[in-house]
Tab-separated table of C-alpha atoms in Angstrom:
chain	number	residue	atom	x	y	z
P	1078	UNK	CA	81.952	226.745	-30.408
P	1079	UNK	CA	83.974	225.065	-32.310
P	1080	UNK	CA	85.246	221.653	-32.392
P	1081	UNK	CA	88.471	220.889	-34.954
P	1082	UNK	CA	88.038	217.438	-36.580
P	1083	UNK	CA	90.732	215.968	-35.605
P	1084	UNK	CA	90.274	216.203	-32.287
P	1085	UNK	CA	87.853	213.682	-32.395
P	1086	UNK	CA	88.626	209.913	-31.532
P	1087	UNK	CA	86.122	207.772	-32.965
P	1088	UNK	CA	86.861	204.897	-35.038
P	1089	UNK	CA	84.035	203.494	-37.380
P	1090	UNK	CA	86.030	199.865	-37.416
P	1091	UNK	CA	83.740	198.088	-34.722
P	1092	UNK	CA	79.814	199.001	-36.314
P	1093	UNK	CA	81.081	197.952	-39.940
P	1094	UNK	CA	81.994	194.666	-38.788
P	1095	UNK	CA	79.447	194.952	-36.717
P	1096	UNK	CA	76.681	196.116	-40.011
P	1097	UNK	CA	78.775	193.690	-42.970
P	1098	UNK	CA	77.391	190.526	-40.431
P	1099	UNK	CA	73.891	191.308	-39.748
P	1100	UNK	CA	73.694	192.864	-43.740
P	1101	UNK	CA	75.259	188.673	-44.228
P	1102	UNK	CA	72.846	186.859	-41.512
P	1103	UNK	CA	69.975	188.810	-42.435
P	1104	UNK	CA	70.697	187.999	-46.657
P	1105	UNK	CA	71.130	184.962	-45.868
P	1106	UNK	CA	68.129	183.676	-43.911
P	1107	UNK	CA	66.085	185.712	-46.538
P	1108	UNK	CA	67.982	183.418	-49.656
P	1109	UNK	CA	66.771	180.073	-47.176
P	1110	UNK	CA	63.320	181.248	-46.533
P	1111	UNK	CA	63.263	181.789	-50.361
P	1112	UNK	CA	63.980	177.691	-50.840
P	1113	UNK	CA	61.729	175.310	-51.954
P	1114	UNK	CA	60.323	172.805	-49.219
P	1115	UNK	CA	61.730	170.393	-50.394
P	1116	UNK	CA	64.956	171.852	-50.886
P	1117	UNK	CA	64.511	172.836	-47.507
P	1118	UNK	CA	63.926	169.539	-46.641
P	1119	UNK	CA	65.798	167.482	-49.165
P	1120	UNK	CA	68.176	166.643	-46.257
P	1121	UNK	CA	65.745	164.555	-44.201
P	1122	UNK	CA	63.332	163.855	-46.510
P	1123	UNK	CA	65.292	162.161	-49.093
P	1124	UNK	CA	62.237	160.213	-50.699
P	1125	UNK	CA	59.778	163.757	-50.846
P	1126	UNK	CA	58.095	163.370	-54.328
P	1127	UNK	CA	58.293	159.949	-54.598
P	1128	UNK	CA	56.560	157.143	-54.137
P	1129	UNK	CA	56.742	153.666	-53.942
P	1130	UNK	CA	54.988	150.196	-54.265
P	1131	UNK	CA	55.200	147.309	-51.934
P	1132	UNK	CA	54.180	144.020	-52.246
P	1133	UNK	CA	53.056	141.366	-49.773
P	1134	UNK	CA	51.573	137.859	-49.181
P	1135	UNK	CA	47.923	137.964	-48.900
P	1136	UNK	CA	47.871	136.658	-45.554
P	1137	UNK	CA	47.284	139.534	-42.648
P	1138	UNK	CA	50.138	137.544	-40.873
P	1139	UNK	CA	52.750	139.432	-42.531
P	1140	UNK	CA	51.534	141.650	-43.253
P	1141	UNK	CA	53.105	143.212	-39.339
P	1142	UNK	CA	56.489	143.067	-40.933
P	1143	UNK	CA	55.914	145.490	-43.478
P	1144	UNK	CA	53.989	147.924	-41.858
P	1145	UNK	CA	57.314	149.323	-39.888
P	1146	UNK	CA	59.169	149.072	-43.536
P	1147	UNK	CA	55.700	152.015	-45.108
P	1148	UNK	CA	56.962	153.650	-41.527
P	1149	UNK	CA	59.934	154.757	-41.500
P	1150	UNK	CA	59.569	155.477	-45.779
P	1151	UNK	CA	57.174	158.146	-44.738
P	1152	UNK	CA	59.398	158.958	-42.660
P	1153	UNK	CA	62.413	158.963	-45.249
P	1154	UNK	CA	59.304	161.134	-47.367
P	1155	UNK	CA	58.287	158.673	-49.880
P	1156	UNK	CA	54.923	158.383	-50.430
P	1157	UNK	CA	53.905	154.464	-49.578
P	1158	UNK	CA	51.056	153.175	-51.998
P	1159	UNK	CA	49.309	150.679	-50.662
P	1160	UNK	CA	50.309	147.320	-50.783
P	1161	UNK	CA	48.967	145.158	-53.705
P	1162	UNK	CA	48.511	141.474	-52.858
P	1163	UNK	CA	49.264	138.578	-54.259
P	1164	UNK	CA	50.722	134.404	-54.109
P	1165	UNK	CA	54.705	134.528	-53.650
P	1166	UNK	CA	55.813	133.387	-57.487
P	1167	UNK	CA	53.635	136.704	-58.605
P	1168	UNK	CA	55.104	138.549	-56.350
P	1169	UNK	CA	58.650	137.926	-58.330
P	1170	UNK	CA	56.763	138.514	-61.257
P	1171	UNK	CA	55.571	141.880	-60.195
P	1172	UNK	CA	58.621	143.030	-58.972
P	1173	UNK	CA	61.222	142.548	-61.763
P	1174	UNK	CA	58.986	143.855	-64.610
P	1175	UNK	CA	58.692	147.014	-62.167
P	1176	UNK	CA	54.789	146.310	-60.986
P	1177	UNK	CA	55.692	147.045	-58.011
P	1178	UNK	CA	58.834	148.470	-55.892
P	1179	UNK	CA	59.239	146.396	-52.855
P	1180	UNK	CA	58.838	142.769	-49.988
P	1181	UNK	CA	60.105	142.048	-46.950
P	1182	UNK	CA	58.479	138.382	-47.687
P	1183	UNK	CA	60.703	135.870	-49.969
P	1184	UNK	CA	62.518	133.311	-48.057
P	1185	UNK	CA	65.422	132.919	-49.188
P	1186	UNK	CA	65.546	129.657	-50.241
P	1187	UNK	CA	62.729	128.163	-49.509
P	1188	UNK	CA	61.021	130.569	-52.747
P	1189	UNK	CA	64.540	130.125	-54.054
P	1190	UNK	CA	62.874	129.258	-57.543
P	1191	UNK	CA	60.414	132.310	-57.844
P	1192	UNK	CA	63.632	134.066	-57.117
P	1193	UNK	CA	65.192	132.682	-60.220
P	1194	UNK	CA	61.999	132.201	-62.609
P	1195	UNK	CA	61.677	136.082	-62.239
P	1196	UNK	CA	65.004	136.912	-63.783
P	1197	UNK	CA	67.221	135.937	-60.885
P	1198	UNK	CA	69.440	138.373	-60.195
P	1199	UNK	CA	69.823	140.013	-63.981
P	1200	UNK	CA	66.540	142.030	-62.540
P	1201	UNK	CA	66.069	141.370	-58.054
P	1202	UNK	CA	68.276	142.497	-55.722
P	1203	UNK	CA	68.189	140.235	-51.830
P	1204	UNK	CA	68.456	144.004	-49.657
P	1205	UNK	CA	68.475	142.119	-46.724
P	1206	UNK	CA	67.428	139.643	-44.164
P	1207	UNK	CA	64.304	140.919	-42.786
P	1208	UNK	CA	64.227	137.906	-40.581
P	1209	UNK	CA	66.895	135.005	-39.344
P	1210	UNK	CA	66.579	131.999	-38.126
P	1211	UNK	CA	62.458	130.982	-39.434
P	1212	UNK	CA	61.676	127.382	-39.142
P	1213	UNK	CA	59.051	124.979	-40.580
P	1214	UNK	CA	57.863	121.278	-40.716
P	1215	UNK	CA	55.657	119.198	-39.724
P	1216	UNK	CA	54.367	118.138	-36.129
P	1217	UNK	CA	51.784	115.705	-34.730
P	1218	UNK	CA	50.166	115.917	-31.813
P	1219	UNK	CA	52.275	115.118	-28.492
P	1220	UNK	CA	50.116	112.695	-26.914
P	1221	UNK	CA	49.910	110.268	-30.585
P	1222	UNK	CA	53.770	110.616	-30.876
P	1223	UNK	CA	54.573	109.377	-27.053
P	1224	UNK	CA	51.865	106.953	-27.150
P	1225	UNK	CA	52.906	105.039	-30.566
P	1226	UNK	CA	56.378	106.661	-30.678
P	1227	UNK	CA	55.928	108.150	-33.497
P	1228	UNK	CA	58.588	110.159	-34.130
P	1229	UNK	CA	59.557	110.228	-37.796
P	1230	UNK	CA	57.685	111.043	-41.221
P	1231	UNK	CA	58.722	108.003	-42.480
P	1232	UNK	CA	56.686	106.272	-39.605
P	1233	UNK	CA	53.540	106.989	-41.736
P	1234	UNK	CA	54.584	104.250	-44.354
P	1235	UNK	CA	53.693	101.641	-42.109
P	1236	UNK	CA	49.266	101.960	-42.269
P	1237	UNK	CA	48.703	101.635	-39.175
P	1238	UNK	CA	50.091	104.901	-38.011
P	1239	UNK	CA	48.196	106.434	-41.483
P	1240	UNK	CA	45.236	105.028	-40.112
P	1241	UNK	CA	45.545	107.654	-36.572
P	1242	UNK	CA	45.712	111.165	-38.554
P	1243	UNK	CA	43.008	109.618	-41.019
P	1244	UNK	CA	40.392	111.995	-41.061
P	1245	UNK	CA	37.920	111.211	-43.615
P	1246	UNK	CA	37.741	106.801	-43.806
P	1247	UNK	CA	40.177	106.481	-46.892
P	1248	UNK	CA	42.598	105.341	-45.326
P	1249	UNK	CA	44.740	107.802	-45.262
P	1250	UNK	CA	47.028	109.889	-42.703
P	1251	UNK	CA	44.973	113.769	-42.772
P	1252	UNK	CA	48.240	115.822	-43.372
P	1253	UNK	CA	47.066	119.711	-43.118
P	1254	UNK	CA	49.554	121.245	-45.596
P	1255	UNK	CA	49.489	124.373	-47.387
P	1256	UNK	CA	47.828	127.125	-50.466
P	1257	UNK	CA	48.666	126.315	-53.440
P	1258	UNK	CA	51.819	127.971	-54.778
P	1259	UNK	CA	53.678	128.475	-51.378
P	1260	UNK	CA	57.170	127.104	-52.409
P	1261	UNK	CA	56.062	124.376	-49.317
P	1262	UNK	CA	53.001	123.422	-51.873
P	1263	UNK	CA	56.279	121.866	-53.777
P	1264	UNK	CA	58.307	120.472	-50.832
P	1265	UNK	CA	55.056	118.603	-48.991
P	1266	UNK	CA	54.450	117.685	-52.118
P	1267	UNK	CA	58.287	116.481	-53.056
P	1268	UNK	CA	58.487	115.276	-49.876
P	1269	UNK	CA	55.973	112.664	-49.889
P	1270	UNK	CA	56.821	111.278	-53.202
P	1271	UNK	CA	61.441	111.468	-51.571
P	1272	UNK	CA	59.270	109.006	-48.062
P	1273	UNK	CA	57.088	107.246	-50.340
P	1274	UNK	CA	54.350	108.073	-49.135
P	1275	UNK	CA	51.864	107.612	-52.090
P	1276	UNK	CA	50.111	105.297	-50.238
P	1277	UNK	CA	49.312	106.932	-47.177
P	1278	UNK	CA	49.734	110.531	-46.829
P	1279	UNK	CA	47.787	112.595	-48.605
P	1280	UNK	CA	48.528	116.680	-48.882
P	1281	UNK	CA	45.482	118.897	-48.120
P	1282	UNK	CA	45.868	121.578	-49.047
P	1283	UNK	CA	44.144	124.603	-49.495
P	1284	UNK	CA	43.222	128.543	-47.313
P	1285	UNK	CA	45.947	127.757	-44.151
P	1286	UNK	CA	44.520	129.253	-41.628
P	1287	UNK	CA	41.206	127.920	-41.741
P	1288	UNK	CA	42.860	124.671	-42.275
P	1289	UNK	CA	44.521	124.854	-39.244
P	1290	UNK	CA	41.492	125.632	-37.454
P	1291	UNK	CA	39.914	122.381	-37.696
P	1292	UNK	CA	43.514	120.706	-36.928
P	1293	UNK	CA	43.628	123.160	-33.676
P	1294	UNK	CA	39.846	121.806	-32.978
P	1295	UNK	CA	40.302	118.448	-32.857
P	1296	UNK	CA	43.459	118.494	-31.448
P	1297	UNK	CA	41.150	120.289	-28.491
P	1298	UNK	CA	39.207	117.210	-28.726
P	1299	UNK	CA	41.500	114.736	-28.174
P	1300	UNK	CA	41.760	113.612	-31.574
P	1301	UNK	CA	45.532	112.711	-33.605
P	1302	UNK	CA	46.881	115.260	-35.545
P	1303	UNK	CA	49.016	115.810	-38.172
P	1304	UNK	CA	49.995	119.325	-39.870
P	1305	UNK	CA	52.344	121.659	-41.164
P	1306	UNK	CA	53.589	125.118	-39.826
P	1307	UNK	CA	56.466	127.560	-39.052
P	1308	UNK	CA	57.931	129.280	-37.745
P	1309	UNK	CA	56.860	132.550	-37.719
P	1310	UNK	CA	53.933	133.145	-36.550
P	1311	UNK	CA	51.094	132.382	-33.662
P	1312	UNK	CA	50.049	128.290	-34.461
P	1313	UNK	CA	53.327	128.108	-32.645
P	1314	UNK	CA	51.543	129.372	-29.492
P	1315	UNK	CA	48.714	127.581	-29.415
P	1316	UNK	CA	49.948	124.166	-30.076
P	1317	UNK	CA	53.431	124.725	-28.183
P	1318	UNK	CA	56.127	122.619	-29.637
P	1319	UNK	CA	58.206	120.122	-26.823
P	1320	UNK	CA	54.193	120.726	-24.690
P	1321	UNK	CA	50.952	119.347	-26.852
P	1322	UNK	CA	53.027	118.816	-30.213
P	1323	UNK	CA	56.294	117.431	-31.349
P	1324	UNK	CA	58.620	118.695	-34.293
P	1325	UNK	CA	59.124	114.948	-36.380
P	1326	UNK	CA	61.909	114.124	-38.824
P	1327	UNK	CA	62.560	114.056	-42.269
P	1328	UNK	CA	64.340	110.283	-42.508
P	1329	UNK	CA	66.656	111.768	-45.496
P	1330	UNK	CA	67.233	115.656	-46.438
P	1331	UNK	CA	65.353	115.766	-50.204
P	1332	UNK	CA	64.740	119.367	-51.320
P	1333	UNK	CA	63.151	120.967	-54.279
P	1334	UNK	CA	65.972	122.638	-57.562
P	1335	UNK	CA	68.724	121.471	-55.965
P	1336	UNK	CA	68.676	122.458	-52.289
P	1337	UNK	CA	70.627	119.748	-50.706
P	1338	UNK	CA	73.125	121.114	-48.868
P	1339	UNK	CA	70.861	123.259	-46.533
P	1340	UNK	CA	71.154	123.460	-43.634
P	1341	UNK	CA	67.706	121.851	-42.277
P	1342	UNK	CA	69.014	120.576	-38.299
P	1343	UNK	CA	67.089	121.664	-35.808
P	1344	UNK	CA	67.429	121.319	-32.267
P	1345	UNK	CA	69.307	117.345	-33.060
P	1346	UNK	CA	66.631	116.629	-35.088
P	1347	UNK	CA	65.931	116.484	-38.954
P	1348	UNK	CA	62.893	118.278	-40.222
P	1349	UNK	CA	63.507	118.343	-43.866
P	1350	UNK	CA	62.724	122.194	-44.765
P	1351	UNK	CA	65.989	124.033	-44.690
P	1352	UNK	CA	66.526	126.123	-41.167
P	1353	UNK	CA	65.561	129.865	-44.142
P	1354	UNK	CA	65.521	133.408	-43.578
P	1355	UNK	CA	63.254	135.808	-44.563
P	1356	UNK	CA	64.511	138.855	-46.890
P	1357	UNK	CA	63.840	141.738	-48.646
P	1358	UNK	CA	64.121	141.827	-51.974
P	1359	UNK	CA	62.951	144.295	-54.617
P	1360	UNK	CA	63.273	145.619	-58.629
P	1361	UNK	CA	67.460	146.383	-59.714
P	1362	UNK	CA	65.772	149.751	-61.686
P	1363	UNK	CA	63.903	151.156	-58.298
P	1364	UNK	CA	66.628	150.134	-55.955
P	1365	UNK	CA	69.646	152.516	-57.834
P	1366	UNK	CA	66.927	155.384	-58.977
P	1367	UNK	CA	66.089	155.458	-54.713
P	1368	UNK	CA	69.400	154.921	-52.453
P	1369	UNK	CA	67.936	156.108	-49.291
P	1370	UNK	CA	64.764	153.582	-49.658
P	1371	UNK	CA	67.006	150.792	-50.715
P	1372	UNK	CA	69.685	150.900	-47.236
P	1373	UNK	CA	66.204	151.843	-45.481
P	1374	UNK	CA	64.637	148.075	-46.906
P	1375	UNK	CA	67.939	146.967	-45.838
P	1376	UNK	CA	68.052	147.378	-42.431
P	1377	UNK	CA	65.241	146.651	-41.233
P	1378	UNK	CA	65.852	143.534	-38.694
P	1379	UNK	CA	63.290	142.246	-36.671
P	1380	UNK	CA	62.948	138.562	-34.463
P	1381	UNK	CA	61.165	135.257	-35.337
P	1382	UNK	CA	59.869	135.641	-30.940
P	1383	UNK	CA	58.425	139.638	-32.193
P	1384	UNK	CA	56.725	138.561	-35.240
P	1385	UNK	CA	55.138	135.889	-32.979
P	1386	UNK	CA	54.298	137.373	-30.566
P	1387	UNK	CA	52.501	140.138	-33.149
P	1388	UNK	CA	50.648	136.519	-34.844
P	1389	UNK	CA	48.926	135.820	-31.401
P	1390	UNK	CA	47.942	139.251	-30.576
P	1391	UNK	CA	46.127	139.066	-34.703
P	1392	UNK	CA	44.523	136.024	-33.641
P	1393	UNK	CA	43.444	136.987	-30.334
P	1394	UNK	CA	41.648	139.685	-31.819
P	1395	UNK	CA	43.585	142.372	-33.332
P	1396	UNK	CA	43.704	141.481	-36.501
P	1397	UNK	CA	42.210	144.602	-38.724
P	1398	UNK	CA	44.944	146.193	-40.830
P	1399	UNK	CA	44.285	149.231	-37.849
P	1400	UNK	CA	45.828	147.009	-35.075
P	1401	UNK	CA	48.904	146.536	-37.473
P	1402	UNK	CA	49.565	149.877	-38.160
P	1403	UNK	CA	49.507	150.123	-34.467
P	1404	UNK	CA	51.668	146.870	-33.395
P	1405	UNK	CA	53.729	148.376	-36.312
P	1406	UNK	CA	54.079	152.107	-34.234
P	1407	UNK	CA	54.428	149.775	-30.414
P	1408	UNK	CA	57.554	148.203	-31.794
P	1409	UNK	CA	59.326	151.258	-33.250
P	1410	UNK	CA	58.865	152.353	-29.844
P	1411	UNK	CA	59.951	149.977	-28.156
P	1412	UNK	CA	63.223	150.202	-30.415
P	1413	UNK	CA	62.812	153.324	-30.866
P	1414	UNK	CA	66.854	153.701	-30.813
P	1415	UNK	CA	67.481	151.108	-33.570
P	1416	UNK	CA	64.955	152.805	-36.269
P	1417	UNK	CA	65.730	155.986	-35.695
P	1418	UNK	CA	69.441	154.805	-37.249
P	1419	UNK	CA	67.959	152.871	-39.747
P	1420	UNK	CA	67.185	156.092	-41.040
P	1421	UNK	CA	70.124	158.072	-39.759
P	1422	UNK	CA	72.095	155.511	-42.550
P	1423	UNK	CA	69.476	155.770	-45.549
P	1424	UNK	CA	69.382	159.541	-45.300
P	1425	UNK	CA	73.812	158.835	-45.152
P	1426	UNK	CA	72.857	156.620	-48.253
P	1427	UNK	CA	70.795	159.011	-50.241
P	1428	UNK	CA	74.329	162.121	-50.152
P	1429	UNK	CA	76.469	158.931	-52.165
């Protein structure tokens, strides 16, 4: 039996279309698989193949916020080197000259002198606010404040008031102050001169938290205490303002380096220090070469209460680097949506 080809009703077009789609899809997969891993990951990890060196103060209580940033940079593919540690003035110089890449520890007003001396906006970039509304000032124990009606630092011009806080029998009040090289050291020294307290107040400087351990011990013994502190950190979780201690006012605003227009008011009191903010800062070259890192670091923001709560955990024994890294991961988990949005914005910045 013979069949005529003209009688066959076979249409090859649909089969050809299907074969073409399969070939294109297979080819696309083959091309994708042939690409280097870094190319595939580029959109998700714009920092792949790049390293970043953080620089932090050499006090563990300020590492927590930095570990949150480090975790995000690692998510973006950056290799983060072990953080360098130094004092604030040296930190700004290191960033200005490329010896480190970023920090999240610049107090905008308090550390302005360090920032300007390192080159200011010519060499550095203030990239974002890491902690808004940070406070600092002088406090005394509430019992002595109420008994002798001590409300102002100017009250310490009176020898009889100063002697109440004398711990070494030299006739002067002993003020627990700052580490040498900190911005607050400069302001306290300036205040002692501006408020004419040289003859009645001694600024005890050294290892701040060691000095504060002695101050807290004196408080627990029922003795008068006079000290400087800032928020956020754990001290105000142990000596609670309004309950255990009271903020002191200053007679008038006087700050070094021409910052006298700064807002120094808190709860109706002039604390003498600017109500400040902690900023992220980085070298200009690093910022230009790493748009994803710049975007992410600039977006990271935590509350003063969050850092104070973490600092209190450290005071209660959870103070190793491993503990601090865990605290950062716990914070990220509790703020996962926000954290993921920061990463998203950083990845978008890398594509521009």
